[in-house]
C-alpha cells in the first residue's frame, strides 16, 4: 500500500489517483478501511475528507465487489434506445440485481450516468473498457468474452 502511495507527491490533488490505484490493487475491487486510513495519513488530512471523497464518486466502492465492474448507462439518451431492456437481460443472465456481485465473484452489476459516448448509445463500461451500440443479442456475448478472457489469462 505504501509503495502505491509513494508513487505520488503527498498532496491532495493526487487523492483520486491514489484511491484508484488502491482500489485496483484489491482483488475485490473496493477500498478497505485501512486503505482510506493510509491515504489520510500519507496526505496528512482527516480520514473524514478521504471518506467523503471516496463516497462522493460512484467509481469507488467501500464494499467488496466482483472482479469486473459492469456500468450500464441509464441516462436518457441510452434509455431511449433500449438501456432498460439491456439491464433486464444483464440482470437475468448474471442472476443479480443492480449493486450485487455474481455468485462466482466475477461480475458486479452497476448503473451509471452518461458515460460520454452518447453517439454510440446504448453503452456500458466493464472496468475501464467502453462498449457501445449494444444490442440485446450482443450484450451477453460481451459479458461471456470477458469471462473467457479472464479464464485464459
Ligand atoms: S447517455 Fe449513455 S453514454 Fe451518454
PDB file of C-alpha atoms and ligand atoms in Angstrom:
ATOM      1  CA  UNK A   1       0.000   0.000   0.000  1.00  0.00           C
ATOM      2  CA  UNK A   2       2.809   2.346   0.955  1.00  0.00           C
ATOM      3  CA  UNK A   3       4.570   1.749  -2.371  1.00  0.00           C
ATOM      4  CA  UNK A   4       1.433   2.631  -4.296  1.00  0.00           C
ATOM      5  CA  UNK A   5       1.018   5.883  -2.406  1.00  0.00           C
ATOM      6  CA  UNK A   6       4.654   6.879  -2.725  1.00  0.00           C
ATOM      7  CA  UNK A   7       4.316   6.977  -6.500  1.00  0.00           C
ATOM      8  CA  UNK A   8       2.566  10.306  -5.945  1.00  0.00           C
ATOM      9  CA  UNK A   9       3.581  13.528  -4.235  1.00  0.00           C
ATOM     10  CA  UNK A  10       1.864  13.810  -0.865  1.00  0.00           C
ATOM     11  CA  UNK A  11      -0.648  16.431  -1.987  1.00  0.00           C
ATOM     12  CA  UNK A  12      -4.431  16.168  -2.112  1.00  0.00           C
ATOM     13  CA  UNK A  13      -4.606  16.812  -5.856  1.00  0.00           C
ATOM     14  CA  UNK A  14      -3.484  13.184  -6.307  1.00  0.00           C
ATOM     15  CA  UNK A  15      -6.029  11.709  -3.898  1.00  0.00           C
ATOM     16  CA  UNK A  16      -8.310  10.404  -6.687  1.00  0.00           C
ATOM     17  CA  UNK A  17      -5.393   8.661  -8.405  1.00  0.00           C
ATOM     18  CA  UNK A  18      -4.295   7.106  -5.135  1.00  0.00           C
ATOM     19  CA  UNK A  19      -7.799   5.846  -4.436  1.00  0.00           C
ATOM     20  CA  UNK A  20      -7.977   4.396  -7.958  1.00  0.00           C
ATOM     21  CA  UNK A  21      -4.702   2.556  -7.553  1.00  0.00           C
ATOM     22  CA  UNK A  22      -5.589   1.197  -4.146  1.00  0.00           C
ATOM     23  CA  UNK A  23      -8.993   0.029  -5.361  1.00  0.00           C
ATOM     24  CA  UNK A  24      -7.475  -1.589  -8.460  1.00  0.00           C
ATOM     25  CA  UNK A  25      -4.925  -3.403  -6.329  1.00  0.00           C
ATOM     26  CA  UNK A  26      -7.650  -5.003  -4.242  1.00  0.00           C
ATOM     27  CA  UNK A  27      -8.968  -8.220  -5.909  1.00  0.00           C
ATOM     28  CA  UNK A  28     -12.471  -7.441  -4.670  1.00  0.00           C
ATOM     29  CA  UNK A  29     -12.364  -4.043  -6.282  1.00  0.00           C
ATOM     30  CA  UNK A  30     -13.039  -1.835  -3.277  1.00  0.00           C
ATOM     31  CA  UNK A  31     -11.396   0.486  -0.801  1.00  0.00           C
ATOM     32  CA  UNK A  32     -10.718  -1.185   2.516  1.00  0.00           C
ATOM     33  CA  UNK A  33     -10.851   0.942   5.679  1.00  0.00           C
ATOM     34  CA  UNK A  34      -7.080   0.571   6.053  1.00  0.00           C
ATOM     35  CA  UNK A  35      -6.575   1.923   2.517  1.00  0.00           C
ATOM     36  CA  UNK A  36      -8.600   5.027   3.358  1.00  0.00           C
ATOM     37  CA  UNK A  37      -6.619   5.435   6.563  1.00  0.00           C
ATOM     38  CA  UNK A  38      -3.323   5.080   4.694  1.00  0.00           C
ATOM     39  CA  UNK A  39      -4.317   7.825   2.236  1.00  0.00           C
ATOM     40  CA  UNK A  40      -5.339  10.125   5.101  1.00  0.00           C
ATOM     41  CA  UNK A  41      -2.014   9.568   6.842  1.00  0.00           C
ATOM     42  CA  UNK A  42       0.040   9.961   3.675  1.00  0.00           C
ATOM     43  CA  UNK A  43      -1.676  13.230   2.786  1.00  0.00           C
ATOM     44  CA  UNK A  44      -1.918  14.417   6.399  1.00  0.00           C
ATOM     45  CA  UNK A  45      -5.641  15.076   6.034  1.00  0.00           C
ATOM     46  CA  UNK A  46      -8.542  13.952   8.229  1.00  0.00           C
ATOM     47  CA  UNK A  47      -9.912  10.475   7.478  1.00  0.00           C
ATOM     48  CA  UNK A  48     -13.339  12.080   7.005  1.00  0.00           C
ATOM     49  CA  UNK A  49     -12.002  14.008   3.997  1.00  0.00           C
ATOM     50  CA  UNK A  50     -10.816  10.806   2.317  1.00  0.00           C
ATOM     51  CA  UNK A  51     -14.071   9.008   3.133  1.00  0.00           C
ATOM     52  CA  UNK A  52     -16.196  11.837   1.775  1.00  0.00           C
ATOM     53  CA  UNK A  53     -14.172  11.848  -1.467  1.00  0.00           C
ATOM     54  CA  UNK A  54     -14.430   8.070  -1.794  1.00  0.00           C
ATOM     55  CA  UNK A  55     -18.189   8.130  -1.209  1.00  0.00           C
ATOM     56  CA  UNK A  56     -18.830  11.128  -3.490  1.00  0.00           C
ATOM     57  CA  UNK A  57     -17.595   9.414  -6.664  1.00  0.00           C
ATOM     58  CA  UNK A  58     -19.566   6.385  -7.821  1.00  0.00           C
ATOM     59  CA  UNK A  59     -16.464   4.748  -9.295  1.00  0.00           C
ATOM     60  CA  UNK A  60     -15.226   3.963  -5.802  1.00  0.00           C
ATOM     61  CA  UNK A  61     -16.740   1.375  -3.537  1.00  0.00           C
ATOM     62  CA  UNK A  62     -16.355   0.844   0.177  1.00  0.00           C
ATOM     63  CA  UNK A  63     -17.832  -2.651  -0.050  1.00  0.00           C
ATOM     64  CA  UNK A  64     -16.341  -5.714  -1.747  1.00  0.00           C
ATOM     65  CA  UNK A  65     -17.397  -6.123  -5.374  1.00  0.00           C
ATOM     66  CA  UNK A  66     -16.940  -8.522  -8.238  1.00  0.00           C
ATOM     67  CA  UNK A  67     -13.615  -8.653 -10.045  1.00  0.00           C
ATOM     68  CA  UNK A  68     -15.104  -6.851 -13.068  1.00  0.00           C
ATOM     69  CA  UNK A  69     -17.480  -3.941 -12.641  1.00  0.00           C
ATOM     70  CA  UNK A  70     -20.157  -3.528 -15.307  1.00  0.00           C
ATOM     71  CA  UNK A  71     -21.596   0.004 -15.519  1.00  0.00           C
ATOM     72  CA  UNK A  72     -24.565   0.231 -17.817  1.00  0.00           C
ATOM     73  CA  UNK A  73     -25.518   3.799 -18.704  1.00  0.00           C
ATOM     74  CA  UNK A  74     -29.020   4.720 -17.607  1.00  0.00           C
ATOM     75  CA  UNK A  75     -29.154   8.336 -18.768  1.00  0.00           C
ATOM     76  CA  UNK A  76     -31.980   9.343 -21.143  1.00  0.00           C
ATOM     77  CA  UNK A  77     -30.144   9.009 -24.497  1.00  0.00           C
ATOM     78  CA  UNK A  78     -29.261   5.411 -23.655  1.00  0.00           C
ATOM     79  CA  UNK A  79     -32.696   4.768 -22.137  1.00  0.00           C
ATOM     80  CA  UNK A  80     -34.326   5.907 -25.367  1.00  0.00           C
ATOM     81  CA  UNK A  81     -32.528   3.233 -27.331  1.00  0.00           C
ATOM     82  CA  UNK A  82     -33.107   0.286 -25.055  1.00  0.00           C
ATOM     83  CA  UNK A  83     -30.850   0.503 -21.995  1.00  0.00           C
ATOM     84  CA  UNK A  84     -33.699  -0.604 -19.753  1.00  0.00           C
ATOM     85  CA  UNK A  85     -34.216  -3.905 -21.508  1.00  0.00           C
ATOM     86  CA  UNK A  86     -30.446  -4.423 -21.665  1.00  0.00           C
ATOM     87  CA  UNK A  87     -30.312  -4.039 -17.900  1.00  0.00           C
ATOM     88  CA  UNK A  88     -33.011  -6.674 -17.517  1.00  0.00           C
ATOM     89  CA  UNK A  89     -31.089  -9.026 -19.790  1.00  0.00           C
ATOM     90  CA  UNK A  90     -27.854  -8.482 -17.883  1.00  0.00           C
ATOM     91  CA  UNK A  91     -29.517  -8.947 -14.523  1.00  0.00           C
ATOM     92  CA  UNK A  92     -31.161 -12.158 -15.697  1.00  0.00           C
ATOM     93  CA  UNK A  93     -28.025 -13.524 -17.361  1.00  0.00           C
ATOM     94  CA  UNK A  94     -25.865 -12.799 -14.323  1.00  0.00           C
ATOM     95  CA  UNK A  95     -28.598 -13.680 -11.794  1.00  0.00           C
ATOM     96  CA  UNK A  96     -28.034 -10.465  -9.825  1.00  0.00           C
ATOM     97  CA  UNK A  97     -29.727  -7.156  -9.197  1.00  0.00           C
ATOM     98  CA  UNK A  98     -28.009  -3.793  -9.603  1.00  0.00           C
ATOM     99  CA  UNK A  99     -25.439  -3.410  -6.820  1.00  0.00           C
ATOM    100  CA  UNK A 100     -24.879  -7.145  -6.445  1.00  0.00           C
ATOM    101  CA  UNK A 101     -21.986  -9.489  -7.189  1.00  0.00           C
ATOM    102  CA  UNK A 102     -22.386 -12.680  -9.201  1.00  0.00           C
ATOM    103  CA  UNK A 103     -22.190 -15.913  -7.222  1.00  0.00           C
ATOM    104  CA  UNK A 104     -18.774 -16.677  -8.759  1.00  0.00           C
ATOM    105  CA  UNK A 105     -17.441 -13.242  -7.748  1.00  0.00           C
ATOM    106  CA  UNK A 106     -16.551 -12.333 -11.334  1.00  0.00           C
ATOM    107  CA  UNK A 107     -19.001  -9.508 -12.070  1.00  0.00           C
ATOM    108  CA  UNK A 108     -20.598  -6.589 -10.258  1.00  0.00           C
ATOM    109  CA  UNK A 109     -23.633  -5.054 -11.923  1.00  0.00           C
ATOM    110  CA  UNK A 110     -23.957  -1.279 -11.599  1.00  0.00           C
ATOM    111  CA  UNK A 111     -25.639   1.516 -13.472  1.00  0.00           C
ATOM    112  CA  UNK A 112     -24.065   4.857 -14.310  1.00  0.00           C
ATOM    113  CA  UNK A 113     -24.948   8.281 -15.586  1.00  0.00           C
ATOM    114  CA  UNK A 114     -23.860   9.319 -19.071  1.00  0.00           C
ATOM    115  CA  UNK A 115     -20.538   7.716 -19.957  1.00  0.00           C
ATOM    116  CA  UNK A 116     -19.823  10.439 -22.500  1.00  0.00           C
ATOM    117  CA  UNK A 117     -20.344   8.276 -25.572  1.00  0.00           C
ATOM    118  CA  UNK A 118     -23.988   9.026 -26.363  1.00  0.00           C
ATOM    119  CA  UNK A 119     -23.197   8.767 -30.091  1.00  0.00           C
ATOM    120  CA  UNK A 120     -22.899   5.012 -29.657  1.00  0.00           C
ATOM    121  CA  UNK A 121     -25.792   4.576 -27.220  1.00  0.00           C
ATOM    122  CA  UNK A 122     -26.711   2.344 -25.552  1.00  0.00           C
ATOM    123  CA  UNK A 123     -23.382   1.990 -23.826  1.00  0.00           C
ATOM    124  CA  UNK A 124     -21.700   0.375 -20.865  1.00  0.00           C
ATOM    125  CA  UNK A 125     -18.264   0.091 -19.351  1.00  0.00           C
ATOM    126  CA  UNK A 126     -16.667  -3.017 -17.998  1.00  0.00           C
ATOM    127  CA  UNK A 127     -13.817  -1.843 -15.814  1.00  0.00           C
ATOM    128  CA  UNK A 128     -12.086   0.798 -17.992  1.00  0.00           C
ATOM    129  CA  UNK A 129     -13.324  -0.535 -21.342  1.00  0.00           C
ATOM    130  CA  UNK A 130     -16.235   1.074 -23.172  1.00  0.00           C
ATOM    131  CA  UNK A 131     -18.785  -0.852 -25.216  1.00  0.00           C
ATOM    132  CA  UNK A 132     -21.277   0.962 -27.433  1.00  0.00           C
ATOM    133  CA  UNK A 133     -24.046   0.189 -29.902  1.00  0.00           C
ATOM    134  CA  UNK A 134     -25.142  -2.590 -27.600  1.00  0.00           C
ATOM    135  CA  UNK A 135     -27.975  -4.823 -28.626  1.00  0.00           C
ATOM    136  CA  UNK A 136     -29.886  -7.498 -26.804  1.00  0.00           C
ATOM    137  CA  UNK A 137     -28.071 -10.065 -28.919  1.00  0.00           C
ATOM    138  CA  UNK A 138     -24.600  -8.612 -28.330  1.00  0.00           C
ATOM    139  CA  UNK A 139     -24.596  -7.748 -24.641  1.00  0.00           C
ATOM    140  CA  UNK A 140     -24.417 -11.322 -23.382  1.00  0.00           C
ATOM    141  CA  UNK A 141     -21.613 -12.074 -25.882  1.00  0.00           C
ATOM    142  CA  UNK A 142     -19.614  -9.146 -24.487  1.00  0.00           C
ATOM    143  CA  UNK A 143     -20.003 -10.488 -20.950  1.00  0.00           C
ATOM    144  CA  UNK A 144     -19.044 -14.002 -21.968  1.00  0.00           C
ATOM    145  CA  UNK A 145     -16.000 -12.698 -23.891  1.00  0.00           C
ATOM    146  CA  UNK A 146     -14.765 -11.033 -20.704  1.00  0.00           C
ATOM    147  CA  UNK A 147     -15.367 -14.244 -18.785  1.00  0.00           C
ATOM    148  CA  UNK A 148     -13.440 -16.267 -21.404  1.00  0.00           C
ATOM    149  CA  UNK A 149     -10.533 -13.789 -21.445  1.00  0.00           C
ATOM    150  CA  UNK A 150     -10.425 -13.973 -17.683  1.00  0.00           C
ATOM    151  CA  UNK A 151     -10.336 -17.752 -17.647  1.00  0.00           C
ATOM    152  CA  UNK A 152      -7.414 -17.883 -20.076  1.00  0.00           C
ATOM    153  CA  UNK A 153      -5.309 -15.103 -18.532  1.00  0.00           C
TER     154      UNK A 153
HETATM  155  S1  LIG B   1     -26.406   8.867 -22.194  1.00  0.00           S
HETATM  156 FE1  LIG B   1     -25.483   6.933 -22.245  1.00  0.00          FE
HETATM  157  S2  LIG B   1     -23.474   7.402 -22.871  1.00  0.00           S
HETATM  158 FE2  LIG B   1     -24.406   9.334 -22.765  1.00  0.00          FE
END
